[in-house]
Amino acid sequence: MQKLWSSKSKRSQPLPPEDEDTSSPETEGLESEDTTSAEGSLKYFSKLLKKPWSWQISLSWLFLAVGVGGVAIATILGLQYLTAPDAASDSDLACKSKISGDWQTPFGKVTLQEASENLVSGKYEYANFERGKITGEFTGKLSNNVVTFDWTETPNQQAKQQGKGILVFGEGCKEFYGSYGTGESTNNFGNWQGSRLTK
C-alpha cells in the first residue's frame, strides 16, 4: 500500500486504483502454503501470527456462547435456590411446654421443669476431682426457643459459685446448645449441649 503522506512533502498522494492487487506477498504465501507437514504447519502459524487478528464471529457461535452462558447461570441460581435451607417457622421454634423432663449432657443428667409465665428451672449434679460432688440449679425465662438463666453451684469442698447462662433449643426442641459464665457474662466459663432422654 502506498503512503498517503510523504515525509518530504505535506501534500496528499493519490490513492491506488481499485483494480490493482493490494495483497502483500506474505498473505499470498499464507494461502498457498502446504500445511500438511509439521514444518509447513509451523511456518503457516508463525506467518499467521504476524497478520493482524480479525474478530469475525459467526451468528451461530454467538448464539452458542450466549446459550451456554445462560445455562450455566440458570444452573448456579437453581442450585442455590434448591439447596437453601428453609427458614424455620416460629411454631417450630416455640418450645413452651416441650422442654420439661430429663436431658443428657456431658456433665450428666439435667432435669428441666417449666412453670407459669414462661419460667424454667433446672437441677443437676456432677462430680469434679478438685471440687468434689457438685449440686447445681438454675432458674430462667423461656422466649421461643431460648432460655436465659441464673445458676448457682454448691460444691462440697469449696465456696458456692454463681453466674448466668443461655440455652438455645434446636428445631423440634429435642436438643440444646448453650454457654454459661461467671458474674454477668453468659459465656466466659464454658459451653454445654444436651439431648432429650427417651423414657
Coordinates of C-alpha atoms in Angstrom, one line a residue:
M1 CA 0.0 0.0 0.0
Q2 CA 1.3 3.5 -0.8
K3 CA 1.8 6.2 1.8
L4 CA -0.7 9.0 1.7
W5 CA 1.7 11.5 3.2
S6 CA 5.4 11.5 2.5
S7 CA 7.9 12.8 5.0
K8 CA 9.3 15.3 2.4
S9 CA 6.1 16.8 1.3
K10 CA 2.9 17.6 3.1
R11 CA 0.8 17.2 0.0
S12 CA -1.6 14.3 -0.3
Q13 CA -0.7 11.4 -2.5
P14 CA -3.3 9.8 -4.8
L15 CA -4.9 6.5 -3.6
P16 CA -4.1 3.4 -5.6
P17 CA -6.7 2.4 -8.2
E18 CA -9.2 -0.2 -7.1
D19 CA -8.4 -2.7 -9.8
E20 CA -4.8 -3.0 -8.5
D21 CA -3.9 -6.0 -6.4
T22 CA -3.2 -4.7 -2.9
S23 CA -2.4 -8.0 -1.3
S24 CA 1.1 -8.4 0.0
P25 CA 3.4 -11.3 -0.8
E26 CA 3.2 -12.5 2.8
T27 CA -0.6 -13.1 2.7
E28 CA -0.3 -14.8 -0.6
G29 CA 2.2 -17.1 0.9
L30 CA -0.2 -18.0 3.7
E31 CA -2.9 -19.1 1.3
S32 CA -0.7 -21.2 -1.0
E33 CA 1.4 -22.8 1.8
D34 CA 1.2 -26.6 2.2
T35 CA 0.3 -27.2 5.9
T36 CA 0.2 -31.0 5.8
S37 CA 3.8 -31.4 7.2
A38 CA 4.8 -30.3 10.7
E39 CA 7.3 -27.9 9.3
G40 CA 4.7 -26.4 6.9
S41 CA 2.2 -26.1 9.8
L42 CA 4.9 -24.2 11.9
K43 CA 5.6 -21.8 9.1
Y44 CA 1.9 -21.3 8.5
F45 CA 1.1 -20.4 12.1
S46 CA 4.2 -18.2 12.5
K47 CA 3.1 -16.2 9.5
L48 CA -0.5 -16.2 10.7
L49 CA 0.6 -14.6 14.0
K50 CA 2.3 -11.7 12.1
K51 CA -1.0 -11.0 10.4
P52 CA -3.5 -8.7 12.3
W53 CA -6.1 -10.5 14.2
S54 CA -9.6 -10.2 12.8
W55 CA -12.7 -10.7 15.1
Q56 CA -15.2 -12.2 12.8
I57 CA -17.7 -14.2 14.8
S58 CA -20.5 -16.0 13.1
L59 CA -24.0 -15.6 14.4
S60 CA -24.2 -19.3 15.3
W61 CA -21.1 -19.1 17.6
L62 CA -22.6 -16.1 19.3
F63 CA -25.9 -17.9 20.0
L64 CA -23.9 -20.9 21.3
A65 CA -21.9 -18.8 23.7
V66 CA -24.9 -16.9 25.0
G67 CA -26.8 -20.2 25.3
V68 CA -24.0 -22.0 27.3
G69 CA -23.6 -18.9 29.5
G70 CA -27.3 -18.8 30.1
V71 CA -27.5 -22.5 31.0
A72 CA -24.5 -22.0 33.4
I73 CA -26.2 -19.0 35.2
A74 CA -29.5 -20.8 35.4
T75 CA -27.8 -23.9 36.9
I76 CA -26.0 -21.9 39.5
L77 CA -29.0 -19.9 40.5
G78 CA -31.1 -23.1 40.6
L79 CA -28.7 -24.9 42.8
Q80 CA -28.6 -22.0 45.2
Y81 CA -32.4 -21.9 45.4
L82 CA -32.8 -25.7 45.7
T83 CA -30.1 -26.1 48.4
A84 CA -31.0 -23.1 50.5
P85 CA -32.3 -24.1 53.9
D86 CA -35.9 -23.3 54.7
A87 CA -36.4 -20.8 57.4
A88 CA -37.9 -22.4 60.5
S89 CA -41.3 -21.1 61.3
D90 CA -42.0 -19.6 64.7
S91 CA -44.2 -22.6 65.6
D92 CA -41.1 -24.9 65.2
L93 CA -39.0 -22.7 67.5
A94 CA -41.6 -22.2 70.2
C95 CA -40.6 -24.6 72.9
K96 CA -43.2 -23.8 75.5
S97 CA -44.5 -26.9 77.3
K98 CA -41.9 -29.1 75.3
I99 CA -38.8 -28.9 77.4
S100 CA -39.9 -30.3 80.8
G101 CA -38.1 -33.6 81.6
D102 CA -34.7 -35.2 81.7
W103 CA -31.8 -34.2 79.4
Q104 CA -28.4 -35.9 78.8
T105 CA -25.4 -33.5 78.9
P106 CA -21.6 -34.1 79.1
F107 CA -21.8 -33.4 82.9
G108 CA -24.7 -35.9 83.4
K109 CA -28.4 -35.7 83.7
V110 CA -30.2 -32.3 83.9
T111 CA -33.9 -32.1 84.8
L112 CA -35.8 -29.1 83.4
Q113 CA -39.2 -28.0 84.8
E114 CA -41.5 -25.4 83.1
A115 CA -43.6 -23.2 85.4
S116 CA -46.1 -20.5 84.6
E117 CA -45.2 -17.2 82.9
N118 CA -42.5 -19.0 80.8
L119 CA -40.3 -19.6 83.8
V120 CA -38.0 -22.6 83.7
S121 CA -36.0 -24.2 86.5
G122 CA -33.3 -26.9 86.3
K123 CA -31.3 -29.2 88.6
Y124 CA -28.2 -31.2 88.0
E125 CA -25.4 -33.0 89.8
Y126 CA -21.9 -34.0 88.8
A127 CA -18.5 -34.9 90.3
N128 CA -15.3 -32.9 89.8
F129 CA -11.9 -34.1 91.0
E130 CA -10.9 -30.7 92.5
R131 CA -14.3 -29.7 93.8
G132 CA -15.9 -33.0 94.7
K133 CA -19.7 -33.6 94.3
I134 CA -21.4 -30.5 93.0
T135 CA -25.1 -29.8 93.1
G136 CA -26.4 -27.1 90.8
E137 CA -29.6 -25.4 89.9
F138 CA -30.8 -22.6 87.7
T139 CA -33.9 -20.5 87.0
G140 CA -34.6 -18.6 83.9
K141 CA -37.1 -17.4 81.4
L142 CA -38.1 -19.1 78.1
S143 CA -38.6 -17.0 75.0
N144 CA -39.5 -19.0 71.9
N145 CA -36.5 -21.4 71.9
V146 CA -34.1 -19.6 74.1
V147 CA -33.7 -19.8 77.9
T148 CA -31.7 -17.2 79.7
F149 CA -30.9 -18.2 83.3
D150 CA -29.1 -17.5 86.5
W151 CA -27.2 -20.5 88.0
T152 CA -25.7 -21.4 91.4
E153 CA -23.5 -24.4 92.2
T154 CA -22.7 -25.7 95.7
P155 CA -19.6 -27.8 95.8
N156 CA -18.9 -29.9 98.9
Q157 CA -15.2 -28.8 99.2
Q158 CA -15.3 -25.1 98.0
A159 CA -17.3 -21.9 98.1
K160 CA -20.5 -21.5 96.3
Q161 CA -20.3 -20.3 92.6
Q162 CA -22.9 -18.4 90.6
G163 CA -23.3 -16.8 87.2
K164 CA -25.5 -16.5 84.1
G165 CA -26.2 -18.7 81.1
I166 CA -28.1 -19.3 78.0
L167 CA -29.7 -22.4 76.3
V168 CA -30.8 -22.4 72.7
F169 CA -33.1 -25.3 71.7
G170 CA -32.9 -26.7 68.2
E171 CA -35.8 -27.2 65.8
G172 CA -38.4 -29.5 67.4
C173 CA -37.0 -28.7 70.9
K174 CA -35.2 -32.1 71.1
E175 CA -31.7 -30.8 71.7
F176 CA -30.0 -27.7 73.1
Y177 CA -26.7 -25.9 72.9
G178 CA -25.6 -23.2 75.3
S179 CA -23.0 -21.4 77.3
Y180 CA -22.5 -20.3 80.9
G181 CA -20.4 -17.8 82.7
T182 CA -19.5 -16.3 86.0
G183 CA -20.5 -12.8 87.1
E184 CA -22.6 -11.0 84.4
S185 CA -21.1 -13.0 81.5
T186 CA -23.1 -15.8 79.8
N187 CA -20.1 -17.4 78.1
N188 CA -16.8 -16.9 79.9
F189 CA -16.9 -20.2 81.8
G190 CA -17.9 -22.9 79.4
N191 CA -20.2 -24.4 76.8
W192 CA -22.6 -27.3 77.0
Q193 CA -25.1 -29.2 75.0
G194 CA -27.9 -31.7 75.7
S195 CA -30.4 -34.0 74.2
R196 CA -33.7 -35.2 75.5
L197 CA -33.6 -38.6 77.3
T198 CA -36.2 -41.0 75.9
K199 CA -38.3 -42.8 78.5

